[in-house]
PDB file of C-alpha atoms in Angstrom:
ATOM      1  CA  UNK A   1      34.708  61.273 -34.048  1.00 60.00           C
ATOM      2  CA  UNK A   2      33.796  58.075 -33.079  1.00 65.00           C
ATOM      3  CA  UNK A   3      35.672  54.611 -33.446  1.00 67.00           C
ATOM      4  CA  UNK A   4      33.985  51.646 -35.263  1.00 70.00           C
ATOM      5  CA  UNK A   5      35.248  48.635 -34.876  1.00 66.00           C
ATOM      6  CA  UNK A   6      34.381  45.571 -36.954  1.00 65.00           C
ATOM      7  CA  UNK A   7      33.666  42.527 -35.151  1.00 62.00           C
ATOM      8  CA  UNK A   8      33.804  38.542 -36.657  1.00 63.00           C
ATOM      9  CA  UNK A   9      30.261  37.350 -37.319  1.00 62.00           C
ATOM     10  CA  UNK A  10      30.493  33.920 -36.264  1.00 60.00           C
ATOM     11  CA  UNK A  11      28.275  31.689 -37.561  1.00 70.00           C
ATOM     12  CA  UNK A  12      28.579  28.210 -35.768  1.00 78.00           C
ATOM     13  CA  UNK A  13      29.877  26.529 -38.362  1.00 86.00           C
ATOM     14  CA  UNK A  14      32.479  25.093 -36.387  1.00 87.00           C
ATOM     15  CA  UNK A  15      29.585  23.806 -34.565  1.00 91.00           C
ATOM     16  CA  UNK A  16      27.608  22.454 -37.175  1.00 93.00           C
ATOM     17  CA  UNK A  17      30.861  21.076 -38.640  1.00 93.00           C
ATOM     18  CA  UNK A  18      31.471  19.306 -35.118  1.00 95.00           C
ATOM     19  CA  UNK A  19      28.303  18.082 -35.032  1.00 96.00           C
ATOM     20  CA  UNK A  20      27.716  16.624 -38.189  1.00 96.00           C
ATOM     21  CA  UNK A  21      31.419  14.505 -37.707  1.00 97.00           C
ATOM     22  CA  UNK A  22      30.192  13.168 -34.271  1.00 97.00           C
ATOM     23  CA  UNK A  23      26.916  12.216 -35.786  1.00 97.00           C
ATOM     24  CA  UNK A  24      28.243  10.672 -38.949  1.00 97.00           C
ATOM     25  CA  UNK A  25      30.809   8.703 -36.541  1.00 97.00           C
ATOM     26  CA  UNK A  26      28.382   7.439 -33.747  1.00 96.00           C
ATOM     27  CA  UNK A  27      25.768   6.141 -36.589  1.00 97.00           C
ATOM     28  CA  UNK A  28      27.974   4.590 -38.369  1.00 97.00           C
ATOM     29  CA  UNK A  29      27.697   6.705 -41.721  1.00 98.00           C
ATOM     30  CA  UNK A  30      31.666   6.986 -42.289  1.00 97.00           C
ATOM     31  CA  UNK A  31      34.227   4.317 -41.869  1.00 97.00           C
ATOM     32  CA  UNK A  32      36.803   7.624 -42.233  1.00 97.00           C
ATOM     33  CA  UNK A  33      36.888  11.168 -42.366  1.00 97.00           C
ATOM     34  CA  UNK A  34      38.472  14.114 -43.985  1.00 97.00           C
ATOM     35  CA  UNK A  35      38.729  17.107 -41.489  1.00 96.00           C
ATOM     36  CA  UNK A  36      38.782  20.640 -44.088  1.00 95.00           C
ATOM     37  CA  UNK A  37      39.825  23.380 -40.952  1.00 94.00           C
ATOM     38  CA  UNK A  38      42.528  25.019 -39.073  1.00 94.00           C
ATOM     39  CA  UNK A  39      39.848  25.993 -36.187  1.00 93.00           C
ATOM     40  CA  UNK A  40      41.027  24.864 -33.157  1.00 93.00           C
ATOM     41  CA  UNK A  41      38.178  24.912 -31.753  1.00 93.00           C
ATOM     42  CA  UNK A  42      37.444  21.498 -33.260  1.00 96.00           C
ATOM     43  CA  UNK A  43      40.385  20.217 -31.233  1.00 96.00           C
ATOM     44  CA  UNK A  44      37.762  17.472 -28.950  1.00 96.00           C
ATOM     45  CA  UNK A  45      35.576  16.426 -31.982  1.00 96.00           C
ATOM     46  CA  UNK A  46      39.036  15.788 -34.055  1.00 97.00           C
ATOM     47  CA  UNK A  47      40.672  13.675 -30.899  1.00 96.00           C
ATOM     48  CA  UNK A  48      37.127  11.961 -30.596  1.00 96.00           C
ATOM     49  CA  UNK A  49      37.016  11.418 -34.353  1.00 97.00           C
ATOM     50  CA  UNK A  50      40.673   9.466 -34.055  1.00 97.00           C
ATOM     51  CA  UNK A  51      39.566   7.008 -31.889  1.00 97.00           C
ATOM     52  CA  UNK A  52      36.641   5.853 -33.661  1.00 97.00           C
ATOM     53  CA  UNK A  53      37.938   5.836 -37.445  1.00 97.00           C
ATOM     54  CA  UNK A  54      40.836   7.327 -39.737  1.00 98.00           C
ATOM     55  CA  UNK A  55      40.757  10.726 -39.993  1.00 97.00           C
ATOM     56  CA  UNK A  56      42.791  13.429 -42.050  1.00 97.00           C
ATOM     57  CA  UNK A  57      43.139  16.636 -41.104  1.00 97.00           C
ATOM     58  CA  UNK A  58      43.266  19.113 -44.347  1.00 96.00           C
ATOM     59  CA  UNK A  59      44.551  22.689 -43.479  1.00 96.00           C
ATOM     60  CA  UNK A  60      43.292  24.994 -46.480  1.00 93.00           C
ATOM     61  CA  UNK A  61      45.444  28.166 -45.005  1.00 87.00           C
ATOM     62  CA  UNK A  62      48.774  29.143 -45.931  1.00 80.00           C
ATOM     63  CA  UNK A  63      50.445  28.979 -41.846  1.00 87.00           C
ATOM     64  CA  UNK A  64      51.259  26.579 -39.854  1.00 91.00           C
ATOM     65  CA  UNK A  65      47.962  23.660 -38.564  1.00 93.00           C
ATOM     66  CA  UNK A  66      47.013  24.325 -35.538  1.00 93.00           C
ATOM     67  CA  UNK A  67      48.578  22.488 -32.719  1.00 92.00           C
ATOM     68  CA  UNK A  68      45.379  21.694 -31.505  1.00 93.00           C
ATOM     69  CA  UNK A  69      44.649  19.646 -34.462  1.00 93.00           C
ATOM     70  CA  UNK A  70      47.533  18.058 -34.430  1.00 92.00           C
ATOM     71  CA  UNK A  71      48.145  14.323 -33.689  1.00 91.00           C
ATOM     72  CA  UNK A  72      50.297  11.357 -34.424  1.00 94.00           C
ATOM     73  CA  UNK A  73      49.218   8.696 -37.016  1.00 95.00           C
ATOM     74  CA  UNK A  74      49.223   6.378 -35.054  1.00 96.00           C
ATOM     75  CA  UNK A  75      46.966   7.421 -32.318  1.00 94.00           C
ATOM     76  CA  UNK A  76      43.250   5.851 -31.585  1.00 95.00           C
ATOM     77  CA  UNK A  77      42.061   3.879 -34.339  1.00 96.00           C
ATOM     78  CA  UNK A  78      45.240   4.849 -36.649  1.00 96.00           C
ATOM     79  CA  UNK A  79      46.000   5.700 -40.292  1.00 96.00           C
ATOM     80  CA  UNK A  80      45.244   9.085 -39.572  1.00 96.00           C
ATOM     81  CA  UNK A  81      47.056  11.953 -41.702  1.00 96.00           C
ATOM     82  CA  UNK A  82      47.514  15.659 -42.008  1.00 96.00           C
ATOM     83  CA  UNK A  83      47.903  17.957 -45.151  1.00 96.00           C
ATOM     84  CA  UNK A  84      48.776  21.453 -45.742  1.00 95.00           C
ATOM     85  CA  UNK A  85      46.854  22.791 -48.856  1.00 94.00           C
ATOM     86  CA  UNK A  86      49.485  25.043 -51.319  1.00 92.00           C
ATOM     87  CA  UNK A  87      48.912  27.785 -53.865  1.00 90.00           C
ATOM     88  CA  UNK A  88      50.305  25.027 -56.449  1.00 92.00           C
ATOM     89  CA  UNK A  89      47.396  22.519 -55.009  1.00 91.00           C
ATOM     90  CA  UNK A  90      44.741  25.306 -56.077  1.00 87.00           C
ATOM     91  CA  UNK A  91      46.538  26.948 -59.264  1.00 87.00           C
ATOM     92  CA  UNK A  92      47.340  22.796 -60.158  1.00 88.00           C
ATOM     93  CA  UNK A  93      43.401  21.524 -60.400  1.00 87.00           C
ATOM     94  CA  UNK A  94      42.039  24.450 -62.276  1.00 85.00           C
ATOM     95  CA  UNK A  95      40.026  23.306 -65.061  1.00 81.00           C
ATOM     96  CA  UNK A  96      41.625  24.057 -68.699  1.00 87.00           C
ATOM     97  CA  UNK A  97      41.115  27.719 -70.456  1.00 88.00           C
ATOM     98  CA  UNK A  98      38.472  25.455 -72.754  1.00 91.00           C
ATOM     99  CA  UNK A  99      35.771  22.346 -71.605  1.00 90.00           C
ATOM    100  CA  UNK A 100      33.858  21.255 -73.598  1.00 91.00           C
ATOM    101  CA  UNK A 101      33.620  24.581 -76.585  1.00 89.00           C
ATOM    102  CA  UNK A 102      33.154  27.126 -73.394  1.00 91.00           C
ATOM    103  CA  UNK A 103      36.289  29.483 -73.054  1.00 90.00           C
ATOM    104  CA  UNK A 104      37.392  30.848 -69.061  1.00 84.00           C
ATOM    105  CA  UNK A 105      36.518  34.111 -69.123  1.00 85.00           C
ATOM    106  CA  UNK A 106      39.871  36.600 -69.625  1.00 83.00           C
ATOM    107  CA  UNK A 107      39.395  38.111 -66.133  1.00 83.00           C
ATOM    108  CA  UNK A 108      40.386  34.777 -64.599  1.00 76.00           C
TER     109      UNK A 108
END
């Protein structure tokens, strides 16, 4: 019998997600940014990002950030902060069982 492993498809989004924050700095597009990850592999664009304007870092798992993402407030260009997201931050901003006449369906 043979073994199958399943392997991560990766996708470059950390990549694209890189890119697009570098770009948006270096023309001038943001004046801050809001960093939604816990891939440290964006470790360098993050630091980069810091020096140029304010910019959060919002962890949407439930561990630890990464320390790679991790800074002080502080550093580079300052006002920089870092959030955790929380089951209570998603189960908190859910819309209400009724908007406007429609009803959330009973499996939700």
């Amino acid at each position: 019998m043979r073994m199958r492993r399943k392997v991560p498809d990766e996708k470059g989004s950390d990549v694209n997600v890189a890119s697009h924050l570098l770009i948006d700095i270096h023309t001038q597009a943001i004046d801050a940014a809001v960093l939604i990850s816990n891939d440290s592999d964006l470790r360098l664009p993050a630091q980069h990002a810091r020096t140029r304007v304010p910019t959060a870092t919002v962890n949407p798992r439930g561990r630890p950030t990464a320390r790679d993402l991790r800074g002080e407030p502080h550093e580079g260009v300052g006002g920089h902060w870092w959030y955790r997201l929380t089951a209570e931050d998603f189960f908190g901003h859910q819309l209400p069982e009724v908007v406007g006449g429609a009803r959330k369906p009973a499996a939700w």
